[in-house]
Amino acid sequence: MYFKLAIQNVKKSFKDYMIYFLTLAFSICLFYSFNSFQAQQAVMELSQGQADIIDSVMLIMKILSVFVAIVLGFLVIYANNFLIKRRKKELGLYTLLGMPKNHISRILVYETFIVGLVSLIVGLLSGFFLSQLLTVITANLFEANLNYSFIFSLDAMLLTIIAFALIFLVIMIFNTLILNRYKLIDLIHAGQKNETLKIKNIYISILLFIVSLLILGYTYHYALSLGINALVHLNIIAPLGILGTVLFFMSLAGFLLRFVQSSKSLYYRKLNMFVLRQVNASINSNFLSMSIVCIMLLFSIGALATGSNLNRTINNTLLYATPYDYTYSAYIDPEHPMYAEDFTHMSEQLKLNPKDIKEEAFVHEYCSDITTKTYQKQIEALLGEPDSSFYEQSIEVIPLSEFNKLRKQYDLEPIRLKNDECYFFTSIEMLKELIDEIIAKEKELTLYGKPLRISNTDYELINLGTSSNTGTAALAVVVNDDAIPKGTPLYSVYWNVTLADSVDIQGFDDYMSTKINAYQYHQAQEVNNQPVSYSSVTSEHVKENSKGLAVIMTYIGIYLGLIFLMASAVILALQQLSQASDNKQRYLILNKLGAEKRMVNQSILFQLSIYFFMPLLLAVVHSIVGIQVVNSIVVAFGRSDLFIASLFTGGIILLIYGAYFFITYIGYKSILSKR
Amino acid sequence: MTPILDVVDIEKYYGNKGNLTKAVNHVSFQVEKGEFIGIMGPSGSGKTTLLNCISTIDSVTSGHISINNKDITALRKNALSKFRREELGFIFQDFNLLDTLTAYENIALALTIQKRKPSEIKKQVMSVAQKLDIVDVLQKYPYQMSGGQKQRVASARALVSEPSLILADEPTGALDSKSSRALLDSFERLNAEYEATILMVTHDAFTASYAKRILFIKDGRIFNELIRGNDSRKAFFNRIIEVETLLGGDSSNVL
């Protein structure tokens, strides 16, 4: 019987349930699609590199899912609260008719179950479709081939069901608790009772507002002065930022009120006075959610902006990772030394068509008589205790002529060295600090028994050939060609090729991979019975891999950004709509006093704007600071272009947030006009 | 003299064919400028519906209502709002003050809705506050005031825009007798000294006795009319009670 009643209730208050239901279905849909990302790769032709990247990203996705589930959980609880509030009178009636509380809560449990079940089905179904769409989009971003078939992720579905079953369980407990707290008189008079007003002292608000500005200002200053280290000190910055934000919204209404009051012509203009008082009166129940929304928007903006920025940044970086179309590189085992002459005739030995090759260039790295142990002091100071084998690594020596040729490929000016000079550099970003320290402290080094002055104070992080790694030269020294004694064994060799325009890079790579093994074998027989460990890579490979990483990071950023954006919009929308019914009485008075519809609508718009755009405004300010900090990290990947990223982020926010704002406005008006 | 309010044969029906309720059934009357008129009747008699029709909150099914020579039954929605805020002042049983605003702001709101100048607003609010003796409570919020003070603030709000007609719906309904008396005294004074035209709906004989003329309504029709003339309030009160007994005359059928 109670189950029947519950079904009827859901049917009857369908309009009220609509918002709740949509929020639920939407969350479920997003959650499923988000997690079904794993299943997407099954229908895509991804290279090994891309597949590896996806594997590592899946782990991140799993962790993020927990986080997202918590956020969605709060969202759903919030929506549920909205519903209970609107139905207080009905619940009061049950109590009045003598229904015991545990029976009422049983009805509520059934109702939650029904709505939960329906929204789970609808959410999952729409999630299935959304994930198809996402698969297509992902494949597009990856430029991967799609063997399209309907994808379904059992994992994701189970995960979604479990997560939301937990959320519903919490809601059921929550509803029962709420019900036990209500008094009958409150339930019956729920419709008429205005929330008890606590008019706060406005001067305290102004004081708090100034304090919040000071805290925020200090936090900004602190974060900016730390730059890239700000992330390490997040345990200080985050609480301060949150405190500042909460205080800001706590005191904002009071401050605004006082501020506008100081201008009589503004304050006593149309319904301004009414709106400001209204906002000030309900700030007690709103400031916390405004703060939460602000912080969620900050996450959203950060994720969206960084996500879209990273993609561009990595694309820029690609230029530095791919100087040549094709690079063969070999690392020579010191036990079985090889020499430059062993590689000189590679192209003939591989029987390559000379017409295919536009340009070929070698970069030889020679072994030296000094090892990294020379700089033990600096290494241990900056990098900590490394593996013992690290100290056996030779400092790499590169002849000047080859180095300048390489620089030319990067469009860099050639460098000049005197006979007693050398040029110290690295192509590994992580070692930059160490090399900078060495260059600054050590003036000289002794190479092949000859003292050489370190001539440079700065250097570019350039790769010795096309490479998918972040850097090819660790601790490298460039010297004049004749400073390297004849017969010095190789440390490694890079054979860089620029192909003729007519040649297909992929085809060339395929040809090489079949030929090179035979060549390798032949060479091994001839030289020292030991195969050379080599790697070969085309610029296309590198681009593909980096692009994969960029796309996935972007994807996560935008995905999370969207969830937070929608969550915050939903929170605000629900809150305002629930207050709309509370405010009905007040607007009715305005109507009786003869306020025009247009004037009333303007005041609604004004009021909603404060609630929607104040958190957005502060979040934008927060994120400008935050992105400055994050950008200093993104810059490590290469150059970045903030302008495009901001434009993109702004556009998305305007679209989604604006849409929610508009829907809320329409809903607000319709609630007020209902009898 | 042209009447301020001219109600001509109005009807208001609720419900559908099968179940028609004639809340107001062929009612006509006039109110002259400076009159203080009471409308009395038992609950369900249609007096509130009548008031809602006059106050433009509800529309009539047939008939015409003219206020200050303007036929409000022919006005459109936006014109109605304009008319309402310029020509009418409202006093409600439950005060209908905005709890978020101070007394001063509540009164000022009626003027800001009319887009008056702030300088003008202050002058008018102060003047009406003096008339109603509420200068001390202007900075208080409704929850800090007594019922009588609230109703006087509500009256001030109704008066401040100097409307042609003040409509009061059970103004003493939520007040104790002392506050009621004080409020009605001020109504009487406003009527006498400032020639405010007041139409008051009530079912309380004591409250009605302050009016100069009383219309009795029963089952949607005008049942009787009493004019105070030169009677003392006490005498008028007794006459009202007599009519009320008559009105409730159906009780003889019960016994």
Short mmCIF file of N, CA and C in Angstrom, two decimals, chain B residues 93-224:
data_model
loop_
_atom_site.label_atom_id
_atom_site.label_comp_id
_atom_site.label_asym_id
_atom_site.label_seq_id
_atom_site.Cartn_x
_atom_site.Cartn_y
_atom_site.Cartn_z
N GLN B 93 -5.22 42.54 6.21
CA GLN B 93 -5.39 41.99 7.56
C GLN B 93 -4.05 41.58 8.16
N ASP B 94 -3.24 40.86 7.35
CA ASP B 94 -1.95 40.40 7.88
C ASP B 94 -0.82 41.36 7.50
N PHE B 95 -1.12 42.61 7.40
CA PHE B 95 -0.18 43.72 7.20
C PHE B 95 0.53 43.68 5.86
N ASN B 96 1.00 42.46 5.48
CA ASN B 96 1.76 42.33 4.23
C ASN B 96 2.93 43.31 4.15
N LEU B 97 3.62 43.46 5.26
CA LEU B 97 4.86 44.22 5.21
C LEU B 97 5.96 43.28 4.77
N LEU B 98 6.95 43.81 4.09
CA LEU B 98 8.09 42.98 3.70
C LEU B 98 9.02 42.87 4.89
N ASP B 99 9.21 41.65 5.36
CA ASP B 99 9.96 41.47 6.62
C ASP B 99 11.44 41.79 6.47
N THR B 100 11.90 41.89 5.23
CA THR B 100 13.33 42.17 5.05
C THR B 100 13.62 43.66 5.08
N LEU B 101 12.57 44.46 5.02
CA LEU B 101 12.76 45.91 4.93
C LEU B 101 12.39 46.59 6.25
N THR B 102 13.03 47.72 6.52
CA THR B 102 12.65 48.50 7.70
C THR B 102 11.32 49.18 7.42
N ALA B 103 10.72 49.74 8.47
CA ALA B 103 9.44 50.42 8.31
C ALA B 103 9.57 51.54 7.28
N TYR B 104 10.65 52.29 7.41
CA TYR B 104 10.88 53.39 6.47
C TYR B 104 10.91 52.89 5.04
N GLU B 105 11.66 51.81 4.84
CA GLU B 105 11.81 51.27 3.49
C GLU B 105 10.51 50.69 2.97
N ASN B 106 9.75 50.07 3.87
CA ASN B 106 8.46 49.53 3.48
C ASN B 106 7.55 50.63 2.94
N ILE B 107 7.58 51.76 3.62
CA ILE B 107 6.73 52.88 3.17
C ILE B 107 7.29 53.46 1.87
N ALA B 108 8.64 53.57 1.84
CA ALA B 108 9.28 54.16 0.67
C ALA B 108 9.07 53.31 -0.58
N LEU B 109 8.93 51.99 -0.36
CA LEU B 109 8.79 51.06 -1.49
C LEU B 109 7.62 51.45 -2.40
N ALA B 110 6.51 51.88 -1.75
CA ALA B 110 5.34 52.26 -2.53
C ALA B 110 5.68 53.40 -3.49
N LEU B 111 6.64 54.25 -3.06
CA LEU B 111 7.02 55.38 -3.91
C LEU B 111 8.09 54.99 -4.93
N THR B 112 9.02 54.12 -4.53
CA THR B 112 10.07 53.74 -5.50
C THR B 112 9.44 52.96 -6.65
N ILE B 113 8.37 52.23 -6.35
CA ILE B 113 7.68 51.51 -7.41
C ILE B 113 7.10 52.50 -8.42
N GLN B 114 6.74 53.69 -7.90
CA GLN B 114 6.23 54.73 -8.81
C GLN B 114 7.35 55.55 -9.43
N LYS B 115 8.58 55.14 -9.16
CA LYS B 115 9.77 55.81 -9.70
C LYS B 115 9.84 57.27 -9.29
N ARG B 116 9.51 57.54 -8.03
CA ARG B 116 9.62 58.92 -7.54
C ARG B 116 11.07 59.25 -7.22
N LYS B 117 11.35 60.54 -7.09
CA LYS B 117 12.72 60.96 -6.78
C LYS B 117 13.04 60.69 -5.31
N PRO B 118 14.29 60.31 -5.01
CA PRO B 118 14.66 60.00 -3.62
C PRO B 118 14.41 61.15 -2.65
N SER B 119 14.65 62.39 -3.10
CA SER B 119 14.47 63.53 -2.19
C SER B 119 13.00 63.67 -1.82
N GLU B 120 12.17 63.49 -2.80
CA GLU B 120 10.74 63.56 -2.61
C GLU B 120 10.26 62.45 -1.68
N ILE B 121 10.87 61.27 -1.87
CA ILE B 121 10.49 60.11 -1.08
C ILE B 121 10.63 60.40 0.40
N LYS B 122 11.78 60.94 0.77
CA LYS B 122 12.04 61.16 2.18
C LYS B 122 11.00 62.10 2.79
N LYS B 123 10.71 63.19 2.06
CA LYS B 123 9.76 64.18 2.56
C LYS B 123 8.39 63.53 2.79
N GLN B 124 7.95 62.77 1.81
CA GLN B 124 6.61 62.20 1.90
C GLN B 124 6.51 61.13 2.98
N VAL B 125 7.57 60.31 3.09
CA VAL B 125 7.55 59.27 4.12
C VAL B 125 7.47 59.92 5.51
N MET B 126 8.28 60.96 5.72
CA MET B 126 8.29 61.61 7.03
C MET B 126 6.93 62.23 7.33
N SER B 127 6.34 62.84 6.33
CA SER B 127 5.06 63.51 6.57
C SER B 127 3.97 62.50 6.93
N VAL B 128 3.93 61.39 6.21
CA VAL B 128 2.90 60.40 6.50
C VAL B 128 3.18 59.71 7.83
N ALA B 129 4.46 59.57 8.17
CA ALA B 129 4.81 58.94 9.43
C ALA B 129 4.35 59.80 10.60
N GLN B 130 4.44 61.10 10.42
CA GLN B 130 3.96 61.99 11.49
C GLN B 130 2.46 61.89 11.65
N LYS B 131 1.75 61.83 10.53
CA LYS B 131 0.29 61.72 10.59
C LYS B 131 -0.12 60.48 11.37
N LEU B 132 0.63 59.40 11.17
CA LEU B 132 0.23 58.14 11.80
C LEU B 132 1.01 57.84 13.08
N ASP B 133 1.84 58.81 13.47
CA ASP B 133 2.55 58.70 14.73
C ASP B 133 3.46 57.47 14.80
N ILE B 134 4.25 57.27 13.75
CA ILE B 134 5.15 56.11 13.75
C ILE B 134 6.59 56.53 13.48
N VAL B 135 6.91 57.81 13.76
CA VAL B 135 8.27 58.30 13.46
C VAL B 135 9.31 57.49 14.23
N ASP B 136 8.97 57.08 15.46
CA ASP B 136 9.97 56.35 16.28
C ASP B 136 10.31 54.97 15.73
N VAL B 137 9.36 54.36 15.02
CA VAL B 137 9.60 52.98 14.62
C VAL B 137 10.14 52.87 13.18
N LEU B 138 10.39 54.01 12.55
CA LEU B 138 10.77 53.97 11.13
C LEU B 138 11.99 53.11 10.84
N GLN B 139 12.94 53.08 11.78
CA GLN B 139 14.16 52.32 11.51
C GLN B 139 14.08 50.86 11.97
N LYS B 140 12.90 50.48 12.47
CA LYS B 140 12.76 49.11 12.96
C LYS B 140 12.29 48.18 11.85
N TYR B 141 12.58 46.89 12.06
CA TYR B 141 12.09 45.88 11.13
C TYR B 141 10.74 45.38 11.63
N PRO B 142 9.91 44.85 10.74
CA PRO B 142 8.58 44.39 11.16
C PRO B 142 8.63 43.47 12.37
N TYR B 143 9.64 42.60 12.44
CA TYR B 143 9.65 41.66 13.57
C TYR B 143 9.96 42.34 14.90
N GLN B 144 10.39 43.60 14.83
CA GLN B 144 10.66 44.32 16.07
C GLN B 144 9.47 45.17 16.52
N MET B 145 8.37 45.12 15.73
CA MET B 145 7.24 46.01 16.02
C MET B 145 6.05 45.23 16.59
N SER B 146 5.17 45.97 17.25
CA SER B 146 3.92 45.35 17.72
C SER B 146 2.95 45.31 16.54
N GLY B 147 1.88 44.54 16.71
CA GLY B 147 0.90 44.40 15.63
C GLY B 147 0.32 45.76 15.23
N GLY B 148 0.01 46.58 16.23
CA GLY B 148 -0.58 47.89 15.95
C GLY B 148 0.37 48.77 15.16
N GLN B 149 1.65 48.70 15.56
CA GLN B 149 2.64 49.51 14.84
C GLN B 149 2.75 49.03 13.40
N LYS B 150 2.76 47.71 13.26
CA LYS B 150 2.87 47.15 11.90
C LYS B 150 1.72 47.66 11.03
N GLN B 151 0.50 47.62 11.61
CA GLN B 151 -0.63 48.00 10.80
C GLN B 151 -0.61 49.49 10.49
N ARG B 152 -0.06 50.27 11.40
CA ARG B 152 0.03 51.70 11.10
C ARG B 152 1.09 51.97 10.02
N VAL B 153 2.16 51.15 10.06
CA VAL B 153 3.17 51.27 9.00
C VAL B 153 2.54 50.89 7.66
N ALA B 154 1.74 49.80 7.70
CA ALA B 154 1.08 49.37 6.47
C ALA B 154 0.12 50.45 5.98
N SER B 155 -0.54 51.12 6.92
CA SER B 155 -1.44 52.20 6.54
C SER B 155 -0.66 53.36 5.93
N ALA B 156 0.48 53.64 6.54
CA ALA B 156 1.33 54.71 6.02
C ALA B 156 1.75 54.39 4.59
N ARG B 157 2.06 53.12 4.36
CA ARG B 157 2.45 52.72 3.02
C ARG B 157 1.30 52.94 2.03
N ALA B 158 0.08 52.65 2.52
CA ALA B 158 -1.07 52.82 1.65
C ALA B 158 -1.35 54.29 1.36
N LEU B 159 -1.01 55.14 2.34
CA LEU B 159 -1.35 56.56 2.22
C LEU B 159 -0.29 57.39 1.50
N VAL B 160 0.93 56.91 1.55
CA VAL B 160 2.06 57.77 1.21
C VAL B 160 1.99 58.24 -0.25
N SER B 161 1.41 57.44 -1.11
CA SER B 161 1.37 57.85 -2.51
C SER B 161 0.13 58.68 -2.82
N GLU B 162 -0.59 59.08 -1.76
CA GLU B 162 -1.78 59.91 -1.88
C GLU B 162 -2.76 59.36 -2.92
N PRO B 163 -3.28 58.15 -2.63
CA PRO B 163 -4.19 57.51 -3.59
C PRO B 163 -5.59 58.12 -3.51
N SER B 164 -6.38 57.91 -4.56
CA SER B 164 -7.76 58.40 -4.53
C SER B 164 -8.59 57.57 -3.58
N LEU B 165 -8.24 56.29 -3.46
CA LEU B 165 -9.06 55.39 -2.65
C LEU B 165 -8.18 54.45 -1.83
N ILE B 166 -8.52 54.34 -0.54
CA ILE B 166 -7.78 53.41 0.31
C ILE B 166 -8.66 52.20 0.57
N LEU B 167 -8.14 51.02 0.27
CA LEU B 167 -8.90 49.80 0.47
C LEU B 167 -8.32 49.05 1.66
N ALA B 168 -9.14 48.79 2.64
CA ALA B 168 -8.65 48.09 3.83
C ALA B 168 -9.42 46.79 4.00
N ASP B 169 -8.68 45.69 4.03
CA ASP B 169 -9.32 44.38 4.15
C ASP B 169 -9.11 43.85 5.56
N GLU B 170 -10.15 43.85 6.35
CA GLU B 170 -10.07 43.41 7.74
C GLU B 170 -8.84 44.00 8.45
N PRO B 171 -8.71 45.32 8.47
CA PRO B 171 -7.46 45.91 8.98
C PRO B 171 -7.22 45.59 10.45
N THR B 172 -8.29 45.30 11.19
CA THR B 172 -8.09 45.04 12.62
C THR B 172 -8.12 43.56 12.94
N GLY B 173 -8.22 42.77 11.89
CA GLY B 173 -8.39 41.32 12.08
C GLY B 173 -7.30 40.67 12.91
N ALA B 174 -6.08 41.21 12.83
CA ALA B 174 -4.97 40.57 13.53
C ALA B 174 -4.51 41.40 14.72
N LEU B 175 -5.36 42.34 15.15
CA LEU B 175 -4.92 43.24 16.23
C LEU B 175 -5.73 43.01 17.51
N ASP B 176 -5.11 43.31 18.65
CA ASP B 176 -5.88 43.29 19.90
C ASP B 176 -6.75 44.55 19.95
N SER B 177 -7.65 44.61 20.92
CA SER B 177 -8.66 45.67 20.89
C SER B 177 -8.04 47.06 21.05
N LYS B 178 -6.96 47.14 21.84
CA LYS B 178 -6.36 48.45 22.09
C LYS B 178 -5.73 48.97 20.79
N SER B 179 -4.99 48.09 20.12
CA SER B 179 -4.35 48.48 18.87
C SER B 179 -5.41 48.80 17.82
N SER B 180 -6.48 48.01 17.83
CA SER B 180 -7.55 48.24 16.88
C SER B 180 -8.10 49.65 17.04
N ARG B 181 -8.36 49.98 18.28
CA ARG B 181 -8.93 51.30 18.56
C ARG B 181 -8.00 52.40 18.07
N ALA B 182 -6.70 52.22 18.36
CA ALA B 182 -5.72 53.24 17.95
C ALA B 182 -5.69 53.37 16.43
N LEU B 183 -5.73 52.24 15.76
CA LEU B 183 -5.66 52.27 14.31
C LEU B 183 -6.91 52.95 13.73
N LEU B 184 -8.06 52.56 14.28
CA LEU B 184 -9.31 53.11 13.76
C LEU B 184 -9.43 54.60 14.05
N ASP B 185 -8.89 54.99 15.23
CA ASP B 185 -8.84 56.42 15.53
C ASP B 185 -8.08 57.16 14.46
N SER B 186 -6.95 56.58 14.06
CA SER B 186 -6.15 57.28 13.06
C SER B 186 -6.85 57.26 11.69
N PHE B 187 -7.59 56.20 11.42
CA PHE B 187 -8.39 56.18 10.19
C PHE B 187 -9.39 57.33 10.20
N GLU B 188 -10.04 57.45 11.32
CA GLU B 188 -11.06 58.49 11.45
C GLU B 188 -10.44 59.86 11.25
N ARG B 189 -9.26 60.04 11.84
CA ARG B 189 -8.59 61.33 11.74
C ARG B 189 -8.18 61.60 10.29
N LEU B 190 -7.62 60.55 9.66
CA LEU B 190 -7.18 60.71 8.26
C LEU B 190 -8.37 61.10 7.39
N ASN B 191 -9.47 60.46 7.69
CA ASN B 191 -10.69 60.72 6.91
C ASN B 191 -11.20 62.13 7.14
N ALA B 192 -11.17 62.53 8.40
CA ALA B 192 -11.71 63.83 8.75
C ALA B 192 -10.77 64.96 8.34
N GLU B 193 -9.48 64.81 8.67
CA GLU B 193 -8.56 65.92 8.47
C GLU B 193 -8.00 65.97 7.05
N TYR B 194 -7.75 64.80 6.47
CA TYR B 194 -7.07 64.81 5.16
C TYR B 194 -7.99 64.37 4.04
N GLU B 195 -9.27 64.17 4.35
CA GLU B 195 -10.26 63.81 3.35
C GLU B 195 -9.89 62.55 2.59
N ALA B 196 -9.23 61.60 3.28
CA ALA B 196 -8.89 60.35 2.64
C ALA B 196 -10.17 59.53 2.46
N THR B 197 -10.32 58.95 1.26
CA THR B 197 -11.50 58.11 1.01
C THR B 197 -11.13 56.67 1.37
N ILE B 198 -11.88 56.10 2.28
CA ILE B 198 -11.52 54.77 2.78
C ILE B 198 -12.66 53.80 2.56
N LEU B 199 -12.32 52.65 1.97
CA LEU B 199 -13.30 51.57 1.86
C LEU B 199 -12.76 50.41 2.68
N MET B 200 -13.54 50.03 3.71
CA MET B 200 -13.03 49.04 4.65
C MET B 200 -13.96 47.82 4.69
N VAL B 201 -13.34 46.65 4.53
CA VAL B 201 -14.11 45.41 4.62
C VAL B 201 -13.87 44.79 5.99
N THR B 202 -14.95 44.44 6.68
CA THR B 202 -14.76 43.83 8.00
C THR B 202 -15.97 42.99 8.36
N HIS B 203 -15.82 42.11 9.30
CA HIS B 203 -17.00 41.42 9.80
C HIS B 203 -17.20 41.77 11.27
N ASP B 204 -16.36 42.71 11.75
CA ASP B 204 -16.41 43.07 13.16
C ASP B 204 -17.23 44.35 13.34
N ALA B 205 -18.29 44.26 14.11
CA ALA B 205 -19.21 45.38 14.27
C ALA B 205 -18.53 46.60 14.88
N PHE B 206 -17.62 46.37 15.83
CA PHE B 206 -16.95 47.49 16.47
C PHE B 206 -16.12 48.27 15.45
N THR B 207 -15.36 47.51 14.64
CA THR B 207 -14.53 48.16 13.63
C THR B 207 -15.43 48.92 12.66
N ALA B 208 -16.53 48.29 12.27
CA ALA B 208 -17.41 48.91 11.29
C ALA B 208 -18.04 50.20 11.82
N SER B 209 -18.17 50.27 13.13
CA SER B 209 -18.85 51.43 13.71
C SER B 209 -18.06 52.72 13.51
N TYR B 210 -16.83 52.62 13.09
CA TYR B 210 -16.03 53.82 12.82
C TYR B 210 -16.38 54.42 11.46
N ALA B 211 -17.00 53.61 10.58
CA ALA B 211 -17.32 54.09 9.24
C ALA B 211 -18.50 55.03 9.27
N LYS B 212 -18.68 55.76 8.17
CA LYS B 212 -19.82 56.69 8.13
C LYS B 212 -21.02 56.05 7.47
N ARG B 213 -20.72 55.03 6.69
CA ARG B 213 -21.80 54.33 5.99
C ARG B 213 -21.40 52.87 5.90
N ILE B 214 -22.36 51.98 6.01
CA ILE B 214 -22.03 50.56 5.96
C ILE B 214 -22.95 49.84 4.98
N LEU B 215 -22.32 49.03 4.11
CA LEU B 215 -23.09 48.17 3.22
C LEU B 215 -23.03 46.76 3.78
N PHE B 216 -24.17 46.10 3.88
CA PHE B 216 -24.18 44.72 4.34
C PHE B 216 -24.35 43.81 3.14
N ILE B 217 -23.52 42.78 3.09
CA ILE B 217 -23.59 41.87 1.97
C ILE B 217 -23.90 40.48 2.46
N LYS B 218 -24.76 39.81 1.73
CA LYS B 218 -25.05 38.42 2.08
C LYS B 218 -25.27 37.65 0.79
N ASP B 219 -24.65 36.51 0.68
CA ASP B 219 -24.76 35.66 -0.50
C ASP B 219 -24.55 36.44 -1.80
N GLY B 220 -23.59 37.35 -1.75
CA GLY B 220 -23.20 38.05 -2.98
C GLY B 220 -24.09 39.23 -3.34
N ARG B 221 -25.08 39.53 -2.51
CA ARG B 221 -25.94 40.67 -2.82
C ARG B 221 -25.89 41.69 -1.69
N ILE B 222 -26.20 42.96 -2.07
CA ILE B 222 -26.30 43.97 -1.01
C ILE B 222 -27.62 43.74 -0.29
N PHE B 223 -27.51 43.60 0.99
CA PHE B 223 -28.63 43.18 1.81
C PHE B 223 -29.24 44.38 2.53
N ASN B 224 -28.39 45.31 2.88
CA ASN B 224 -28.84 46.44 3.67
C ASN B 224 -27.80 47.55 3.61
#
